[in-house]
mmCIF file of C-alpha atoms in Angstrom:
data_model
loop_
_atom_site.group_PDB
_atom_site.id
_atom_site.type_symbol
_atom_site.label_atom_id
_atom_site.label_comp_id
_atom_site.label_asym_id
_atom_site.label_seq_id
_atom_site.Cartn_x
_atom_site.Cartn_y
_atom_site.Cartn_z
ATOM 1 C CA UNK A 1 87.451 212.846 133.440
ATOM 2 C CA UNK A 2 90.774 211.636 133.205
ATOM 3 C CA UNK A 3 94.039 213.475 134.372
ATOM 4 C CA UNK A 4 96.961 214.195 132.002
ATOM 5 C CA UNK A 5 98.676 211.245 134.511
ATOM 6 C CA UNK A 6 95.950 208.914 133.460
ATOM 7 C CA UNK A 7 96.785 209.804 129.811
ATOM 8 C CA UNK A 8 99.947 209.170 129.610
ATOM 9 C CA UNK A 9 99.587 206.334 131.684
ATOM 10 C CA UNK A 10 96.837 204.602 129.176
ATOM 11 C CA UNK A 11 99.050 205.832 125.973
ATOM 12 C CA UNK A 12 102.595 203.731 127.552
ATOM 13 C CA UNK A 13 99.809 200.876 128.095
ATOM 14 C CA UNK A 14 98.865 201.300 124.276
ATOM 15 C CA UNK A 15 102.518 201.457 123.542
ATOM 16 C CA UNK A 16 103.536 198.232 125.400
ATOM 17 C CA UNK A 17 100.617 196.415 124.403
ATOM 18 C CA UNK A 18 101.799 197.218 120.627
ATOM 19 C CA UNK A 19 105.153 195.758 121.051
ATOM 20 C CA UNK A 20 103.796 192.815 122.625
ATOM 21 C CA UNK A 21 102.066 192.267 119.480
ATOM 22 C CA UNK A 22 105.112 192.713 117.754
ATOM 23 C CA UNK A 23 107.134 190.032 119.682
ATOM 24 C CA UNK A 24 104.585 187.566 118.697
ATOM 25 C CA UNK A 25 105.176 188.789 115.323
ATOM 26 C CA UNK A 26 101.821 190.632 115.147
ATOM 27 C CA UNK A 27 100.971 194.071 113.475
ATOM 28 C CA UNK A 28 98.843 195.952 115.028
ATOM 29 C CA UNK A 29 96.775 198.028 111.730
ATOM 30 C CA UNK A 30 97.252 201.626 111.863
ATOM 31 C CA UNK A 31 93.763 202.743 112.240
ATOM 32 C CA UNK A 32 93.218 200.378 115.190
ATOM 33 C CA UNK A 33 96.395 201.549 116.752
ATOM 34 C CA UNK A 34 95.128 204.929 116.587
ATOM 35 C CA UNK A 35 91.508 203.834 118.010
ATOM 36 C CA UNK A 36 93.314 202.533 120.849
ATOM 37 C CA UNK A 37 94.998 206.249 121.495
ATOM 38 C CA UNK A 38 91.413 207.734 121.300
ATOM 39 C CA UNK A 39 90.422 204.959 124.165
ATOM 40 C CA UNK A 40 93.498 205.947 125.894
ATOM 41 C CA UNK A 41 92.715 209.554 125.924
ATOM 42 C CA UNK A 42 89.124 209.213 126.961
ATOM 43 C CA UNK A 43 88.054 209.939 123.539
ATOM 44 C CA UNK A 44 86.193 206.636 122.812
ATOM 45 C CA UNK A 45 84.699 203.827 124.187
ATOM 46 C CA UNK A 46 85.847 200.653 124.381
ATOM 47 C CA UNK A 47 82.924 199.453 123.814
ATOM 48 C CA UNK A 48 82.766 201.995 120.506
ATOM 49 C CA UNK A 49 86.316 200.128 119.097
ATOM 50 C CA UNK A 50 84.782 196.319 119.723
ATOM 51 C CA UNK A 51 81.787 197.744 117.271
ATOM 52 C CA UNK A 52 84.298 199.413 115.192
ATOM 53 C CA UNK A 53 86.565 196.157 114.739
ATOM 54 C CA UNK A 54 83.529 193.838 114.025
ATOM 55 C CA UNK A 55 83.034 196.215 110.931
ATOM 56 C CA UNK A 56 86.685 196.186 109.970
ATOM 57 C CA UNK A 57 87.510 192.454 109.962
ATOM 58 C CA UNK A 58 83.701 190.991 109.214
ATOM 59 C CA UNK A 59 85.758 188.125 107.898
ATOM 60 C CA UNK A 60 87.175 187.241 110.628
ATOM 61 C CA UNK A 61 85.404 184.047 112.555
ATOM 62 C CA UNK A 62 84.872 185.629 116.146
ATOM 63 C CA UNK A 63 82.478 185.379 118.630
ATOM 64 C CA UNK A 64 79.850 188.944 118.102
ATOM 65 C CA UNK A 65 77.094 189.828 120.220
ATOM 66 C CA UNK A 66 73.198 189.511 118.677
#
């Protein structure tokens, strides 16, 4: 279970890893931004989001798992 330290530890990791995004010139879409809070608060896998963004961007040429 994760601590309210480990929270708010994982959410300033979400934040940072945002703005990195953003210095490339990157936008991060909403609803993946807020799938990365839920990871951050221990209320989804990662392994839930990778399913998740195969779904969202089928379209996009990426390596999936059979």
């Amino acid at each position: 279970m994760l601590t309210e330290a480990d929270i708010e530890r994982n959410l300033r990791a979400v934040t940072h890893a945002i703005a990195q995004q953003a210095l490339e010139g990157l936008t991060v879409p909403p609803e993946t931004v807020e799938d990365m809070r839920k990871i951050a608060r221990g209320e989804m896998s990662n392994d839930d989001l990778i399913m998740k963004l195969y779904s969202r961007f089928p379209h996009v040429p990426i390596f999936q798992p059979r």
